[in-house]
Amino acid sequence: IAGCLVIALFCGTELEVLGLGDETSYSLGLDPTVFRYLFLALAALLAGAAVSFAGLIGFVGLLIPHSARRIIRDGKRAQALASALLGSCLLLLCDIISRCVFAPNELPVGVTVAFPGSIFFLYLLLRDRRRSL
């Protein structure tokens, strides 16, 4: 995980250039196909490693990047770092809640994360539906 994060952080400039589009990327000397596959592989490795350690906690990937984008508007690198920090804080908070609410029994963390995640998902669906009307 640490190695993939270091590679992803050092390639932050290329990720931002890739976000400008293929033609602009080519004109700036970046091959979008190569870097698109690199970032896809990094994302798959990081997601696989996170799931193998923490289990299926899918709503973190939905909730946190949207929140980080609203908080930090600078660039992709700062948003990625904020997503990592906010995601770890959310999981820590949900783990504490899972252990304390029904003590001495434990509630699975995925259930605790699913509660705010499902509310946020419904918010996104309703917001997008209102925009399309």
Coordinates of C-alpha atoms in Angstrom, one line a residue:
I1 CA 0.0 0.0 0.0
A2 CA 2.8 2.4 0.9
G3 CA 4.6 1.8 -2.3
C4 CA 1.5 2.4 -4.4
L5 CA 0.7 5.6 -2.5
V6 CA 4.1 6.9 -3.0
I7 CA 3.9 6.3 -6.8
A8 CA 0.5 7.8 -6.9
L9 CA 1.6 11.0 -5.0
F10 CA 4.7 11.4 -7.2
C11 CA 2.5 11.1 -10.4
G12 CA 0.1 13.7 -9.2
T13 CA 1.1 16.2 -11.9
E14 CA 0.6 13.6 -14.6
L15 CA -2.9 12.9 -13.2
E16 CA -3.8 16.5 -13.4
V17 CA -2.5 16.8 -17.0
L18 CA -4.5 13.7 -17.9
G19 CA -7.6 15.4 -16.6
L20 CA -7.2 18.1 -19.2
G21 CA -8.0 15.7 -22.0
D22 CA -6.1 13.5 -24.5
E23 CA -5.2 16.2 -27.0
T24 CA -3.8 18.5 -24.3
S25 CA -2.0 15.6 -22.7
Y26 CA -0.3 14.7 -26.1
S27 CA 0.6 18.4 -26.7
L28 CA 2.2 18.6 -23.3
G29 CA 4.3 15.4 -24.0
L30 CA 2.3 12.9 -21.9
D31 CA 1.1 9.7 -23.4
P32 CA -2.5 9.4 -21.9
T33 CA -2.8 5.7 -22.7
V34 CA 0.2 4.7 -20.7
F35 CA -0.7 6.8 -17.7
R36 CA -4.3 5.8 -17.8
Y37 CA -3.3 2.2 -17.5
L38 CA -0.8 3.1 -14.8
F39 CA -3.4 4.9 -12.7
L40 CA -5.9 2.1 -13.3
A41 CA -3.4 -0.5 -12.0
L42 CA -2.5 1.7 -9.0
A43 CA -6.2 2.1 -8.2
A44 CA -6.9 -1.6 -8.5
L45 CA -3.9 -2.5 -6.3
L46 CA -4.8 0.0 -3.7
A47 CA -8.5 -1.0 -3.6
G48 CA -7.6 -4.7 -3.5
A49 CA -5.1 -4.2 -0.6
A50 CA -7.6 -2.1 1.3
V51 CA -10.4 -4.6 0.9
S52 CA -8.1 -7.5 1.9
F53 CA -7.2 -5.6 5.2
A54 CA -10.5 -3.9 6.1
G55 CA -13.2 -5.9 4.3
L56 CA -15.9 -4.6 2.0
I57 CA -16.6 -1.0 3.2
G58 CA -17.8 0.4 -0.1
F59 CA -19.5 3.6 0.9
V60 CA -16.1 5.1 2.0
G61 CA -15.2 5.3 -1.7
L62 CA -18.5 7.0 -2.4
L63 CA -18.7 9.4 0.5
I64 CA -15.1 10.5 1.1
P65 CA -13.9 11.7 -2.3
H66 CA -17.1 13.8 -2.8
S67 CA -16.5 15.4 0.7
A68 CA -12.8 16.0 0.0
R69 CA -13.7 17.7 -3.3
R70 CA -16.0 20.1 -1.5
I71 CA -13.5 20.9 1.2
I72 CA -10.3 21.2 -1.0
R73 CA -10.5 22.8 -4.4
D74 CA -6.8 23.1 -5.1
G75 CA -5.8 20.0 -7.1
K76 CA -6.0 16.3 -7.5
R77 CA -3.0 15.6 -5.3
A78 CA -4.4 17.6 -2.3
Q79 CA -7.8 16.0 -2.8
A80 CA -6.2 12.5 -2.8
L81 CA -4.4 13.2 0.4
A82 CA -7.5 14.7 2.0
S83 CA -9.5 11.6 0.9
A84 CA -7.0 9.3 2.6
L85 CA -7.1 11.3 5.8
L86 CA -10.9 11.8 5.8
G87 CA -11.4 8.1 5.0
S88 CA -9.2 6.9 7.8
C89 CA -11.0 9.3 10.2
L90 CA -14.4 8.1 9.1
L91 CA -13.5 4.5 9.6
L92 CA -11.9 5.1 13.0
L93 CA -15.1 6.9 14.1
C94 CA -17.4 4.2 12.7
D95 CA -15.2 1.5 14.4
I96 CA -15.5 3.3 17.8
I97 CA -19.3 3.6 17.3
S98 CA -19.5 -0.1 16.3
R99 CA -17.7 -1.2 19.4
C100 CA -19.5 1.1 21.9
V101 CA -23.2 1.2 20.8
F102 CA -24.0 -2.4 21.5
A103 CA -21.3 -3.2 24.0
P104 CA -20.3 -5.9 24.9
N105 CA -21.3 -7.1 21.4
E106 CA -19.8 -5.6 18.3
L107 CA -21.6 -4.4 15.2
P108 CA -19.8 -4.9 11.9
V109 CA -18.0 -1.7 10.8
G110 CA -19.6 -2.1 7.3
V111 CA -23.0 -1.6 8.8
T112 CA -22.0 1.5 10.6
V113 CA -20.3 3.0 7.5
A114 CA -23.4 2.0 5.4
F115 CA -25.7 4.3 7.4
P116 CA -24.1 7.7 6.5
G117 CA -23.1 6.3 3.1
S118 CA -26.6 5.3 2.1
I119 CA -27.9 8.7 3.2
F120 CA -25.3 10.4 1.1
F121 CA -25.9 8.1 -1.9
L122 CA -29.6 9.0 -1.8
Y123 CA -28.7 12.7 -1.6
L124 CA -26.6 12.3 -4.7
L125 CA -29.4 10.5 -6.5
L126 CA -32.0 13.1 -5.6
R127 CA -29.6 16.0 -6.4
D128 CA -28.8 14.7 -9.9
R129 CA -32.5 13.9 -10.5
R130 CA -33.4 17.5 -9.7
R131 CA -30.7 18.8 -12.1
S132 CA -32.0 16.7 -15.0
L133 CA -35.6 18.0 -14.6

